[in-house]
């Protein structure tokens, strides 16, 4: 029976912008390795496929004083590849999925570092591939503005080609290490890459053995044609941000429909929407948890997040004031597109505020859970029902779980929702394999130089 | 205390993480101050340092990296992250110019000609240190009651526009626990010594004998003065290796008994030729433990080492001054 895949996304102290203000949360989570380790151990306890770390190489529009970045937690973080290298040492089974940019890394450095982490984790590393469209990021790397989408995606494609080529430098059976004959590796088992492309010139070979997974599993996100095509061509998983099942089904079939173009089958790519949950044993317990989180949020944070999503500045309104008629702002706001949010959603929310005569507080409650991406407040049954529907009707192959705060919000998912999914046979009760690939049900890719493909494919 | 580190210097590729972890744990248990992870084929030293930080508690970790292959923003963020992960046990060794075969993996990048390798590496190191100061030590209020996470008056745009790099900043990582994790340069060449005088706090020197070590120190003191730095701004550590050790060439080979090695160390240090030593060994935990068992008692007898050094930041263990932010009043 087909089972869903589950990731646990650690975003500092959690996905709520004020997670760090939650009474049970450690305020130092963003830069604390113990926090990351605990979250990974929690995911492992839940038999989840991987822990995920989103990332971008900059602060985010801190110079826009209307956005209360000084009340949010996400400006400082630890480098996700290195946090995962550390987490690997104190976990055994869970996959490790750091984000890294094809625009601001060099493929040789990245291939080498990730091969090392794959090696030291026993084959558990994956990669959230991003192409970095942020303005703040560009300005940290000597550019005045982000590189255009076509060039970024072209570079990303070549980046992955180079990386695959480097990981194939040594055949799987290259190292014989025969003390008797003094032979260390088989002649003819090492291959220089000699890559010369539009973006990179890399001779190779990589100075290390082919890593346990052969090649690391790639997850990527994005709604433009460029990002969907890139996902269809090279990714193993696609991370989505659609808020409702209709949009998720449309995205699911749009991405999967592109696979045949690249000689791949629809099942070769797993669609993994994000899901944010407030879980309670009863509906009212779940709602209390949401209310507690919302009450910890300063008003300025809610206002700023609306501005990021093209709302006007509502700071003159009290929490219980009715709202005015609103129109969308259009000026460019630096990195505001992070998360790939659709302006149509903003217009819909403005219409709803007008039709339902919402107060600012009510608008915050709608906007902060389940509006721009999937969010649910409910019992394990309600949440499992929804996940099951998405999973069985062409909207998802799994989910990247986005706990609103950690560890509490993550523990609720692991202790309450996962057992319900397991009871229904929708999720594993034990890890199937040793590597992330094995647990994701992805075959180990044969080396491009393998003559007998069946033999190389473990 | 006389700083004393280990450099894992087997001539072979680094393929077995468990062995490196066991070596790091053996070095830690024996009381060494830090472990150098040189650039070698196999497991990437920066990834190794992050992983070893999770498997150790007291020992310093000093990976190497080659300047031309790194963007200053990325490098500051990654190295700063390891200082956070290790809670202040991190240092790094910067190589201004990589060996030729490595360059060919980065062939589309403009490689610095030898005469600009040092200024460029020094600019890189300068940006890294400046980015680490992006946030003041007290920038993060993290006050649930007021809802204030950081103070906008306590971070700094860098707006660096230099001969080789343009970086706006600020860094998206809090100031490292050590403020400025110390930078090491591997000595032996003029360009390395130039870079050390300009930007480093540790020189890993490779003297052939005491007179050589003295001459090196004298040269470095002149270089430091020219840069307007004080003579004690650079901690000089000499690389040595037991004759029997299977290591890459470079360090001075010492074959005497533990008591004689301890005497030599004491003499070099007391005459001011060096501040301490880095012992080059293969990656074998047994070799590390053996050297420690032989040598540490003799060093303790001479008052050069404590029984068990305190758990403290790497800067403290090396006797380096605290590194306040450039923006501190
Ligand atoms: C759910 C989701 C998560 C994302 N996470 C990141 C991230 O961690 N870092 C990043 O730089 N971009 C992230 N992105 C941005 C995408 O990588 C992509 O660049 C963005 O959606 C713009 O799409 P486009 O490039 O197709 O225009 C994310 C996007 C989505 C939808």
mmCIF file of N, CA and C and ligand atoms in Angstrom, chain A residues 15 52-57 98-101 128-134 137 149 152-153 220-228 238-242 251 272-274 337-342 373 400 402, ligand 1:
data_model
loop_
_atom_site.group_PDB
_atom_site.id
_atom_site.type_symbol
_atom_site.label_atom_id
_atom_site.label_comp_id
_atom_site.label_asym_id
_atom_site.label_seq_id
_atom_site.Cartn_x
_atom_site.Cartn_y
_atom_site.Cartn_z
ATOM 1 N N UNK A 15 6.906 27.968 12.822
ATOM 2 C CA UNK A 15 6.390 28.721 11.674
ATOM 3 C C UNK A 15 5.618 29.975 12.028
ATOM 4 N N UNK A 52 13.812 19.377 7.872
ATOM 5 C CA UNK A 52 13.990 20.318 6.767
ATOM 6 C C UNK A 52 14.359 21.671 7.335
ATOM 7 N N UNK A 53 15.338 22.329 6.713
ATOM 8 C CA UNK A 53 15.708 23.684 7.146
ATOM 9 C C UNK A 53 15.649 24.635 5.961
ATOM 10 N N UNK A 54 14.640 25.504 5.946
ATOM 11 C CA UNK A 54 14.568 26.538 4.919
ATOM 12 C C UNK A 54 15.732 27.506 5.114
ATOM 13 N N UNK A 55 16.062 28.277 4.086
ATOM 14 C CA UNK A 55 17.204 29.174 4.233
ATOM 15 C C UNK A 55 17.257 30.215 3.134
ATOM 16 N N UNK A 56 17.823 31.347 3.442
ATOM 17 C CA UNK A 56 18.177 32.373 2.465
ATOM 18 C C UNK A 56 19.373 33.100 3.050
ATOM 19 N N UNK A 57 20.229 33.640 2.162
ATOM 20 C CA UNK A 57 21.526 34.145 2.626
ATOM 21 C C UNK A 57 21.498 35.640 2.903
ATOM 22 N N UNK A 98 18.855 20.143 4.278
ATOM 23 C CA UNK A 98 19.161 21.569 4.347
ATOM 24 C C UNK A 98 18.875 22.258 3.015
ATOM 25 N N UNK A 99 18.635 23.553 3.068
ATOM 26 C CA UNK A 99 18.457 24.363 1.863
ATOM 27 C C UNK A 99 19.804 24.915 1.428
ATOM 28 N N UNK A 100 20.033 24.968 0.129
ATOM 29 C CA UNK A 100 21.230 25.648 -0.370
ATOM 30 C C UNK A 100 20.940 26.193 -1.754
ATOM 31 N N UNK A 101 21.616 27.283 -2.071
ATOM 32 C CA UNK A 101 21.338 28.046 -3.286
ATOM 33 C C UNK A 101 22.300 27.695 -4.409
ATOM 34 N N UNK A 128 17.297 20.815 -0.265
ATOM 35 C CA UNK A 128 16.253 21.714 -0.757
ATOM 36 C C UNK A 128 16.940 22.719 -1.675
ATOM 37 N N UNK A 129 16.751 22.524 -2.970
ATOM 38 C CA UNK A 129 17.443 23.334 -3.968
ATOM 39 C C UNK A 129 16.670 24.627 -4.217
ATOM 40 N N UNK A 130 17.317 25.760 -4.005
ATOM 41 C CA UNK A 130 16.691 27.047 -4.314
ATOM 42 C C UNK A 130 17.625 27.840 -5.240
ATOM 43 N N UNK A 131 17.024 28.770 -5.989
ATOM 44 C CA UNK A 131 17.827 29.561 -6.917
ATOM 45 C C UNK A 131 17.998 31.004 -6.441
ATOM 46 N N UNK A 132 17.401 31.372 -5.302
ATOM 47 C CA UNK A 132 17.621 32.680 -4.664
ATOM 48 C C UNK A 132 17.221 33.874 -5.532
ATOM 49 N N UNK A 133 15.997 34.335 -5.313
ATOM 50 C CA UNK A 133 15.536 35.476 -6.092
ATOM 51 C C UNK A 133 15.494 36.754 -5.259
ATOM 52 N N UNK A 134 16.032 36.709 -4.026
ATOM 53 C CA UNK A 134 15.896 37.861 -3.122
ATOM 54 C C UNK A 134 16.870 38.993 -3.431
ATOM 55 N N UNK A 137 19.660 39.221 -0.702
ATOM 56 C CA UNK A 137 20.713 38.221 -0.922
ATOM 57 C C UNK A 137 21.682 38.690 -1.999
ATOM 58 N N UNK A 149 15.258 35.158 -13.802
ATOM 59 C CA UNK A 149 14.777 33.791 -13.565
ATOM 60 C C UNK A 149 15.357 32.792 -14.565
ATOM 61 N N UNK A 152 18.967 32.065 -13.692
ATOM 62 C CA UNK A 152 19.066 31.318 -12.428
ATOM 63 C C UNK A 152 18.735 29.847 -12.635
ATOM 64 N N UNK A 153 17.676 29.590 -13.388
ATOM 65 C CA UNK A 153 17.255 28.196 -13.555
ATOM 66 C C UNK A 153 18.189 27.433 -14.480
ATOM 67 N N UNK A 220 12.463 20.699 -4.186
ATOM 68 C CA UNK A 220 12.508 22.095 -4.629
ATOM 69 C C UNK A 220 11.090 22.650 -4.633
ATOM 70 N N UNK A 221 10.956 23.976 -4.723
ATOM 71 C CA UNK A 221 9.633 24.611 -4.675
ATOM 72 C C UNK A 221 9.549 25.688 -5.743
ATOM 73 N N UNK A 222 8.355 26.189 -5.935
ATOM 74 C CA UNK A 222 8.201 27.306 -6.872
ATOM 75 C C UNK A 222 7.076 27.052 -7.854
ATOM 76 N N UNK A 223 6.394 28.131 -8.255
ATOM 77 C CA UNK A 223 5.212 27.980 -9.091
ATOM 78 C C UNK A 223 5.422 28.445 -10.532
ATOM 79 N N UNK A 224 6.476 29.191 -10.804
ATOM 80 C CA UNK A 224 6.672 29.667 -12.174
ATOM 81 C C UNK A 224 6.952 28.473 -13.088
ATOM 82 N N UNK A 225 6.773 28.683 -14.405
ATOM 83 C CA UNK A 225 7.091 27.612 -15.345
ATOM 84 C C UNK A 225 8.531 27.166 -15.187
ATOM 85 N N UNK A 226 9.419 28.125 -15.007
ATOM 86 C CA UNK A 226 10.829 27.772 -14.842
ATOM 87 C C UNK A 226 11.033 26.827 -13.663
ATOM 88 N N UNK A 227 10.429 27.146 -12.517
ATOM 89 C CA UNK A 227 10.697 26.262 -11.366
ATOM 90 C C UNK A 227 9.966 24.936 -11.484
ATOM 91 N N UNK A 228 8.753 24.942 -12.069
ATOM 92 C CA UNK A 228 8.064 23.658 -12.249
ATOM 93 C C UNK A 228 8.817 22.759 -13.238
ATOM 94 N N UNK A 238 8.774 17.787 -4.573
ATOM 95 C CA UNK A 238 8.426 19.175 -4.821
ATOM 96 C C UNK A 238 7.630 19.677 -3.618
ATOM 97 N N UNK A 239 8.132 20.758 -3.025
ATOM 98 C CA UNK A 239 7.545 21.349 -1.815
ATOM 99 C C UNK A 239 6.547 22.401 -2.277
ATOM 100 N N UNK A 240 5.295 22.270 -1.843
ATOM 101 C CA UNK A 240 4.275 23.196 -2.333
ATOM 102 C C UNK A 240 3.712 24.059 -1.223
ATOM 103 N N UNK A 241 3.102 25.170 -1.616
ATOM 104 C CA UNK A 241 2.554 26.093 -0.624
ATOM 105 C C UNK A 241 1.090 26.421 -0.870
ATOM 106 N N UNK A 242 0.337 25.508 -1.511
ATOM 107 C CA UNK A 242 -1.053 25.821 -1.835
ATOM 108 C C UNK A 242 -1.948 25.683 -0.609
ATOM 109 N N UNK A 251 -1.769 22.227 -8.878
ATOM 110 C CA UNK A 251 -0.300 22.294 -8.861
ATOM 111 C C UNK A 251 0.287 20.894 -9.045
ATOM 112 N N UNK A 272 4.976 17.367 -2.093
ATOM 113 C CA UNK A 272 5.001 17.511 -0.633
ATOM 114 C C UNK A 272 4.544 18.903 -0.200
ATOM 115 N N UNK A 273 3.257 19.166 -0.124
ATOM 116 C CA UNK A 273 2.826 20.474 0.361
ATOM 117 C C UNK A 273 3.192 20.684 1.833
ATOM 118 N N UNK A 274 3.377 21.934 2.199
ATOM 119 C CA UNK A 274 3.569 22.254 3.614
ATOM 120 C C UNK A 274 2.230 22.216 4.332
ATOM 121 N N UNK A 337 8.714 38.193 -1.973
ATOM 122 C CA UNK A 337 8.123 37.040 -2.640
ATOM 123 C C UNK A 337 8.505 35.709 -1.993
ATOM 124 N N UNK A 338 9.351 35.734 -1.022
ATOM 125 C CA UNK A 338 9.769 34.466 -0.428
ATOM 126 C C UNK A 338 8.541 33.697 0.026
ATOM 127 N N UNK A 339 8.423 32.477 -0.437
ATOM 128 C CA UNK A 339 7.226 31.714 -0.153
ATOM 129 C C UNK A 339 6.315 31.676 -1.371
ATOM 130 N N UNK A 340 6.625 32.461 -2.385
ATOM 131 C CA UNK A 340 5.913 32.376 -3.653
ATOM 132 C C UNK A 340 4.429 32.659 -3.536
ATOM 133 N N UNK A 341 4.048 33.629 -2.734
ATOM 134 C CA UNK A 341 2.628 33.878 -2.507
ATOM 135 C C UNK A 341 1.961 34.604 -3.674
ATOM 136 N N UNK A 342 0.699 34.289 -3.851
ATOM 137 C CA UNK A 342 -0.025 34.806 -5.004
ATOM 138 C C UNK A 342 -0.772 36.080 -4.625
ATOM 139 N N UNK A 373 -1.013 29.426 3.043
ATOM 140 C CA UNK A 373 -0.618 28.039 2.810
ATOM 141 C C UNK A 373 -1.490 27.177 3.708
ATOM 142 N N UNK A 400 5.233 18.332 4.160
ATOM 143 C CA UNK A 400 6.308 18.904 4.954
ATOM 144 C C UNK A 400 5.611 19.610 6.125
ATOM 145 N N UNK A 402 4.874 21.822 9.198
ATOM 146 C CA UNK A 402 5.410 23.114 9.653
ATOM 147 C C UNK A 402 4.840 23.439 11.033
HETATM 148 C C1 LIG C 1 6.812 26.317 0.116
HETATM 149 C C2 LIG C 1 7.941 27.124 -0.398
HETATM 150 C C3 LIG C 1 9.126 27.178 0.331
HETATM 151 C C4 LIG C 1 10.215 27.920 -0.120
HETATM 152 N N1 LIG C 1 11.364 27.958 0.623
HETATM 153 C C5 LIG C 1 12.415 28.718 0.191
HETATM 154 C C6 LIG C 1 13.618 28.802 0.940
HETATM 155 O O1 LIG C 1 13.775 28.205 1.996
HETATM 156 N N2 LIG C 1 14.614 29.580 0.472
HETATM 157 C C7 LIG C 1 14.506 30.283 -0.707
HETATM 158 O O2 LIG C 1 15.466 30.946 -1.081
HETATM 159 N N3 LIG C 1 13.386 30.203 -1.443
HETATM 160 C C8 LIG C 1 12.340 29.465 -1.022
HETATM 161 N N4 LIG C 1 11.194 29.391 -1.768
HETATM 162 C C9 LIG C 1 11.150 30.145 -3.032
HETATM 163 C C10 LIG C 1 11.270 29.250 -4.232
HETATM 164 O O3 LIG C 1 12.533 28.617 -4.228
HETATM 165 C C11 LIG C 1 11.073 30.040 -5.524
HETATM 166 O O4 LIG C 1 12.239 30.709 -5.862
HETATM 167 C C12 LIG C 1 10.001 31.064 -5.354
HETATM 168 O O5 LIG C 1 8.807 30.405 -5.100
HETATM 169 C C13 LIG C 1 9.865 31.921 -6.605
HETATM 170 O O6 LIG C 1 9.440 31.121 -7.616
HETATM 171 P P1 LIG C 1 9.981 31.272 -9.071
HETATM 172 O O7 LIG C 1 11.471 31.217 -8.974
HETATM 173 O O8 LIG C 1 9.374 30.104 -9.750
HETATM 174 O O9 LIG C 1 9.479 32.589 -9.554
HETATM 175 C C14 LIG C 1 10.107 28.639 -1.325
HETATM 176 C C15 LIG C 1 8.913 28.578 -2.061
HETATM 177 C C16 LIG C 1 7.842 27.847 -1.612
HETATM 178 C C17 LIG C 1 6.601 27.808 -2.442
#
